Amino acid sequence: MAANDDAYLKKLCDQRPWPPHHALWQMAYTNYRSHKGNPWHVARTNFIPDVSEQQTDLYESRSSSQWIVKIRRMQLKSCPMCGSSVTGTVDHYLPKEDFPEFSVMAANLVPACSHCNSGKKGRTFRGATPNERFLHPYFDTLAGKPLWLTRIIPPYEAAQFKAAPLPGLSANNSELVNFHLRHVLGTQFDRNAENLWATYPQYLRDEVGGSAPVSPSRARKEVASSLRTSISTSGANSWNASFFRGLLEDDGARKYLARAARTLTATPLPL
């Protein structure tokens, strides 16, 4: 990616009005990579004369180019920023309005869903402490590991859902993941959790069959199976994997769903 970024920048700076800015722009790219996009170490570059507006506009004028379309169409199990089941847009890790010099830098362009690109994240790129920033899908190796779960908040009859860092993470990583989750997850995440919660009793009834109560051990086995399936089909940090990871750790929530399954009849198999 670094070589392609540098080659693309060189080609761009062969055109007017960019030739005088190539050296400084290249330094900004090098600094971005050396600090892995960390907004606590990457400062905005001031070009003289000011060309920030033209740099920002580069993205809009080139958004349909093969360079950016390839990122937009990247085949992924889920959104690498929030874990939703869809992608199809491109998000700037560091906002182009605040860092216009990175508006067409591939290392700063990540495949994302519309919830991330136009939703809660907005132009936020860091918080109040050095551990408060977003995970970078390209540079943070942590992003490839299971990082979070969904806590189910009683009363279960009107359950609420809260994303939380996975227990066992270091204090620094927990702060990082917590900041990330707070600023990428919105109402669609809540709706997805509400839907899984509402429909899982029927799933349990269908898997167990008959009308006998669903035992705690059988409920746990089915939740573990649902977690494995979610990880294999949509990724370790997808919304569904997060939900079932939290449910697997919550005896009270599983027992509630198992009781709810008692009043249900199995869904007939399609002919």
CSV table of C-alpha atoms in Angstrom, one decimal:
chain,number,residue,atom,x,y,z
A,1,MET,CA,0.0,0.0,0.0
A,2,ALA,CA,2.9,2.4,0.8
A,3,ALA,CA,4.4,2.0,-2.6
A,4,ASN,CA,1.1,2.5,-4.3
A,5,ASP,CA,0.3,5.6,-2.3
A,6,ASP,CA,3.7,7.2,-3.1
A,7,ALA,CA,3.4,6.4,-6.8
A,8,TYR,CA,-0.2,7.8,-6.9
A,9,LEU,CA,1.0,11.0,-5.1
A,10,LYS,CA,3.9,11.3,-7.5
A,11,LYS,CA,1.6,11.0,-10.5
A,12,LEU,CA,-0.8,13.6,-9.0
A,13,CYS,CA,2.0,16.0,-8.3
A,14,ASP,CA,3.1,15.9,-11.9
A,15,GLN,CA,0.0,18.0,-12.6
A,16,ARG,CA,-0.7,21.6,-11.8
A,17,PRO,CA,-1.0,23.1,-9.3
A,18,TRP,CA,0.7,20.3,-7.2
A,19,PRO,CA,4.4,20.1,-8.2
A,20,PRO,CA,5.6,22.7,-5.6
A,21,HIS,CA,3.9,20.7,-2.8
A,22,HIS,CA,5.2,17.2,-3.6
A,23,ALA,CA,8.1,17.1,-1.1
A,24,LEU,CA,6.1,18.3,1.9
A,25,TRP,CA,3.1,16.1,0.9
A,26,GLN,CA,5.4,13.1,0.7
A,27,MET,CA,6.7,13.9,4.2
A,28,ALA,CA,3.1,13.9,5.5
A,29,TYR,CA,2.5,10.5,4.0
A,30,THR,CA,5.7,9.1,5.5
A,31,ASN,CA,4.8,10.5,8.9
A,32,TYR,CA,1.3,9.0,8.7
A,33,ARG,CA,2.7,5.6,8.0
A,34,SER,CA,5.4,5.8,10.7
A,35,HIS,CA,2.8,6.7,13.3
A,36,LYS,CA,0.2,4.3,11.9
A,37,GLY,CA,-2.3,7.1,11.5
A,38,ASN,CA,-2.4,7.7,15.2
A,39,PRO,CA,-4.1,11.2,15.5
A,40,TRP,CA,-2.1,11.9,18.7
A,41,HIS,CA,1.1,11.8,16.7
A,42,VAL,CA,-0.1,13.0,13.2
A,43,ALA,CA,-0.6,16.7,12.9
A,44,ARG,CA,-2.2,18.5,10.0
A,45,THR,CA,0.4,19.7,7.5
A,46,ASN,CA,0.3,23.4,6.6
A,47,PHE,CA,1.0,24.1,2.9
A,48,ILE,CA,2.0,27.5,1.6
A,49,PRO,CA,0.0,28.8,-0.2
A,50,ASP,CA,-3.0,27.1,1.5
A,51,VAL,CA,-4.3,24.3,-0.8
A,52,SER,CA,-6.5,22.5,1.8
A,53,GLU,CA,-9.7,23.1,0.0
A,54,GLN,CA,-8.3,21.8,-3.3
A,55,GLN,CA,-6.9,18.8,-1.4
A,56,THR,CA,-10.3,18.0,0.2
A,57,ASP,CA,-12.0,18.3,-3.2
A,58,LEU,CA,-9.6,15.7,-4.7
A,59,TYR,CA,-11.6,12.9,-3.0
A,60,GLU,CA,-15.0,14.0,-4.5
A,61,SER,CA,-13.5,14.4,-8.0
A,62,ARG,CA,-11.8,11.0,-7.8
A,63,SER,CA,-14.3,8.9,-5.7
A,64,SER,CA,-15.4,6.9,-8.8
A,65,SER,CA,-11.8,6.1,-9.8
A,66,GLN,CA,-10.6,2.5,-9.8
A,67,TRP,CA,-8.2,3.5,-6.9
A,68,ILE,CA,-11.1,4.2,-4.6
A,69,VAL,CA,-13.7,1.9,-6.0
A,70,LYS,CA,-11.4,-1.1,-5.2
A,71,ILE,CA,-11.5,-0.1,-1.5
A,72,ARG,CA,-15.2,0.4,-1.6
A,73,ARG,CA,-15.8,-3.0,-3.1
A,74,MET,CA,-13.4,-4.9,-0.8
A,75,GLN,CA,-14.8,-8.3,0.1
A,76,LEU,CA,-15.2,-8.4,3.9
A,77,LYS,CA,-17.3,-10.4,6.3
A,78,SER,CA,-18.4,-7.2,8.1
A,79,CYS,CA,-17.7,-3.5,8.4
A,80,PRO,CA,-14.1,-3.3,9.9
A,81,MET,CA,-15.1,-0.1,11.8
A,82,CYS,CA,-18.3,-1.1,13.6
A,83,GLY,CA,-19.0,-4.7,12.8
A,84,SER,CA,-22.3,-4.3,10.8
A,85,SER,CA,-23.1,-6.9,8.2
A,86,VAL,CA,-22.8,-4.5,5.3
A,87,THR,CA,-20.0,-2.4,3.7
A,88,GLY,CA,-20.1,-0.5,0.4
A,89,THR,CA,-18.8,2.9,1.3
A,90,VAL,CA,-15.4,4.4,2.1
A,91,ASP,CA,-14.6,6.2,5.4
A,92,HIS,CA,-11.6,8.5,6.0
A,93,TYR,CA,-9.9,7.3,9.2
A,94,LEU,CA,-8.6,10.8,9.7
A,95,PRO,CA,-11.4,13.1,8.4
A,96,LYS,CA,-10.5,14.8,5.1
A,97,GLU,CA,-12.0,18.1,6.4
A,98,ASP,CA,-9.4,18.1,9.2
A,99,PHE,CA,-6.6,16.4,7.4
A,100,PRO,CA,-7.1,17.3,3.7
A,101,GLU,CA,-3.6,16.1,2.7
A,102,PHE,CA,-4.8,12.5,3.3
A,103,SER,CA,-8.1,12.7,1.4
A,104,VAL,CA,-6.9,10.3,-1.4
A,105,MET,CA,-4.3,8.4,0.6
A,106,ALA,CA,-5.3,4.7,0.5
A,107,ALA,CA,-3.9,4.1,3.9
A,108,ASN,CA,-6.4,6.6,5.3
A,109,LEU,CA,-9.3,5.2,3.3
A,110,VAL,CA,-11.1,2.2,4.9
A,111,PRO,CA,-14.1,0.2,3.6
A,112,ALA,CA,-17.0,0.9,5.9
A,113,CYS,CA,-20.8,0.9,6.1
A,114,SER,CA,-23.1,3.9,5.8
A,115,HIS,CA,-23.6,3.9,9.6
A,116,CYS,CA,-19.9,4.7,10.1
A,117,ASN,CA,-19.5,7.0,7.1
A,118,SER,CA,-22.4,9.3,7.8
A,119,GLY,CA,-23.5,8.4,11.3
A,120,LYS,CA,-22.3,8.6,14.8
A,121,LYS,CA,-18.5,8.8,14.1
A,122,GLY,CA,-18.8,12.0,12.0
A,123,ARG,CA,-15.6,14.1,12.2
A,124,THR,CA,-14.5,12.7,15.6
A,125,PHE,CA,-11.0,11.3,15.4
A,126,ARG,CA,-9.7,11.3,19.0
A,127,GLY,CA,-10.8,11.9,22.6
A,128,ALA,CA,-9.3,13.4,25.7
A,129,THR,CA,-6.4,11.0,26.3
A,130,PRO,CA,-3.9,9.2,24.1
A,131,ASN,CA,-5.7,5.9,24.5
A,132,GLU,CA,-8.9,7.5,23.1
A,133,ARG,CA,-8.8,7.1,19.4
A,134,PHE,CA,-10.3,4.7,16.8
A,135,LEU,CA,-8.8,1.4,15.9
A,136,HIS,CA,-7.1,1.5,12.5
A,137,PRO,CA,-8.1,-1.5,10.4
A,138,TYR,CA,-4.8,-1.5,8.5
A,139,PHE,CA,-2.3,-0.7,11.3
A,140,ASP,CA,-3.7,-2.0,14.6
A,141,THR,CA,-3.0,-5.7,14.9
A,142,LEU,CA,-5.4,-5.7,17.8
A,143,ALA,CA,-8.3,-5.2,15.3
A,144,GLY,CA,-7.9,-8.8,14.1
A,145,LYS,CA,-8.8,-10.3,17.5
A,146,PRO,CA,-12.1,-10.6,19.4
A,147,LEU,CA,-12.4,-7.3,21.2
A,148,TRP,CA,-15.9,-6.8,22.6
A,149,LEU,CA,-19.2,-8.2,23.6
A,150,THR,CA,-22.8,-7.1,24.1
A,151,ARG,CA,-24.0,-6.8,27.7
A,152,ILE,CA,-27.7,-7.5,28.2
A,153,ILE,CA,-29.2,-5.2,30.8
A,154,PRO,CA,-32.2,-6.4,32.8
A,155,PRO,CA,-35.1,-6.4,33.2
A,156,TYR,CA,-35.1,-9.0,30.5
A,157,GLU,CA,-38.7,-8.2,29.6
A,158,ALA,CA,-37.5,-4.9,28.3
A,159,ALA,CA,-33.8,-5.6,27.9
A,160,GLN,CA,-31.3,-3.0,26.9
A,161,PHE,CA,-28.0,-3.6,25.3
A,162,LYS,CA,-24.6,-2.1,25.8
A,163,ALA,CA,-21.4,-2.8,23.9
A,164,ALA,CA,-18.4,-3.3,26.2
A,165,PRO,CA,-14.7,-4.2,25.8
A,166,LEU,CA,-13.9,-7.9,26.2
A,167,PRO,CA,-12.8,-8.7,29.8
A,168,GLY,CA,-9.1,-9.5,30.0
A,169,LEU,CA,-7.9,-6.7,27.7
A,170,SER,CA,-5.2,-4.5,29.1
A,171,ALA,CA,-6.3,-1.2,30.7
A,172,ASN,CA,-4.9,0.8,27.7
A,173,ASN,CA,-6.6,-1.5,25.1
A,174,SER,CA,-9.8,-1.5,27.0
A,175,GLU,CA,-9.9,2.3,27.0
A,176,LEU,CA,-9.1,2.3,23.2
A,177,VAL,CA,-11.8,-0.3,22.4
A,178,ASN,CA,-14.3,1.5,24.6
A,179,PHE,CA,-13.7,4.8,22.8
A,180,HIS,CA,-14.0,3.1,19.5
A,181,LEU,CA,-17.3,1.5,20.3
A,182,ARG,CA,-18.9,4.6,21.8
A,183,HIS,CA,-18.3,6.5,18.6
A,184,VAL,CA,-19.1,4.0,15.9
A,185,LEU,CA,-22.2,2.2,17.3
A,186,GLY,CA,-25.6,3.8,16.9
A,187,THR,CA,-29.3,3.0,16.6
A,188,GLN,CA,-28.8,0.3,14.0
A,189,PHE,CA,-26.7,-1.7,16.4
A,190,ASP,CA,-29.4,-1.4,19.1
A,191,ARG,CA,-32.0,-2.6,16.6
A,192,ASN,CA,-30.0,-5.6,15.6
A,193,ALA,CA,-29.5,-6.6,19.2
A,194,GLU,CA,-33.2,-6.1,19.9
A,195,ASN,CA,-34.1,-8.3,16.9
A,196,LEU,CA,-31.7,-11.1,18.0
A,197,TRP,CA,-33.1,-11.0,21.5
A,198,ALA,CA,-36.7,-11.1,20.4
A,199,THR,CA,-36.3,-13.9,17.9
A,200,TYR,CA,-33.8,-16.2,19.7
A,201,PRO,CA,-36.5,-18.0,21.8
A,202,GLN,CA,-38.1,-19.2,18.6
A,203,TYR,CA,-34.7,-20.4,17.4
A,204,LEU,CA,-34.2,-22.3,20.6
A,205,ARG,CA,-37.6,-23.9,20.3
A,206,ASP,CA,-36.9,-24.9,16.7
A,207,GLU,CA,-33.5,-26.4,17.5
A,208,VAL,CA,-34.7,-28.4,20.5
A,209,GLY,CA,-38.1,-29.3,18.9
A,210,GLY,CA,-41.1,-30.6,20.7
A,211,SER,CA,-42.5,-28.8,23.7
A,212,ALA,CA,-40.2,-29.9,26.5
A,213,PRO,CA,-38.4,-27.1,28.4
A,214,VAL,CA,-35.1,-26.0,27.0
A,215,SER,CA,-32.4,-27.1,29.6
A,216,PRO,CA,-29.7,-24.6,30.7
A,217,SER,CA,-27.0,-26.8,29.2
A,218,ARG,CA,-28.8,-27.1,25.9
A,219,ALA,CA,-29.4,-23.3,25.8
A,220,ARG,CA,-25.7,-22.8,26.4
A,221,LYS,CA,-24.8,-25.3,23.7
A,222,GLU,CA,-27.0,-23.5,21.1
A,223,VAL,CA,-25.7,-20.1,22.0
A,224,ALA,CA,-22.1,-21.4,21.6
A,225,SER,CA,-23.1,-22.8,18.2
A,226,SER,CA,-24.6,-19.4,17.2
A,227,LEU,CA,-21.4,-17.6,18.2
A,228,ARG,CA,-19.3,-20.0,16.1
A,229,THR,CA,-21.6,-19.5,13.1
A,230,SER,CA,-21.5,-15.7,13.6
A,231,ILE,CA,-17.7,-15.6,13.7
A,232,SER,CA,-17.3,-17.8,10.6
A,233,THR,CA,-19.9,-15.9,8.5
A,234,SER,CA,-19.5,-12.3,9.7
A,235,GLY,CA,-16.3,-12.1,11.7
A,236,ALA,CA,-15.1,-12.1,15.3
A,237,ASN,CA,-16.1,-8.5,15.9
A,238,SER,CA,-19.4,-8.4,14.1
A,239,TRP,CA,-22.6,-7.3,15.8
A,240,ASN,CA,-23.9,-10.9,15.9
A,241,ALA,CA,-20.7,-12.3,17.3
A,242,SER,CA,-20.7,-9.6,19.9
A,243,PHE,CA,-24.3,-10.4,20.9
A,244,PHE,CA,-23.8,-14.2,21.3
A,245,ARG,CA,-20.4,-13.7,23.0
A,246,GLY,CA,-22.2,-11.6,25.6
A,247,LEU,CA,-25.1,-14.0,25.9
A,248,LEU,CA,-22.7,-16.9,26.4
A,249,GLU,CA,-21.4,-15.2,29.5
A,250,ASP,CA,-24.8,-14.3,30.9
A,251,ASP,CA,-26.5,-17.2,32.7
A,252,GLY,CA,-29.5,-15.1,33.6
A,253,ALA,CA,-30.2,-13.9,30.1
A,254,ARG,CA,-29.9,-17.5,28.7
A,255,LYS,CA,-32.3,-18.9,31.3
A,256,TYR,CA,-34.8,-16.1,30.5
A,257,LEU,CA,-34.7,-17.0,26.8
A,258,ALA,CA,-35.0,-20.7,27.5
A,259,ARG,CA,-38.1,-20.0,29.6
A,260,ALA,CA,-39.5,-17.9,26.8
A,261,ALA,CA,-39.1,-20.8,24.4
A,262,ARG,CA,-41.4,-23.0,26.5
A,263,THR,CA,-44.5,-21.2,25.3
A,264,LEU,CA,-43.6,-21.5,21.7
A,265,THR,CA,-44.3,-24.2,19.1
A,266,ALA,CA,-41.7,-25.3,16.6
A,267,THR,CA,-41.8,-23.7,13.2
A,268,PRO,CA,-43.0,-26.2,10.6
A,269,LEU,CA,-40.4,-27.3,8.1
A,270,PRO,CA,-41.0,-25.9,4.5
A,271,LEU,CA,-42.4,-28.5,2.1
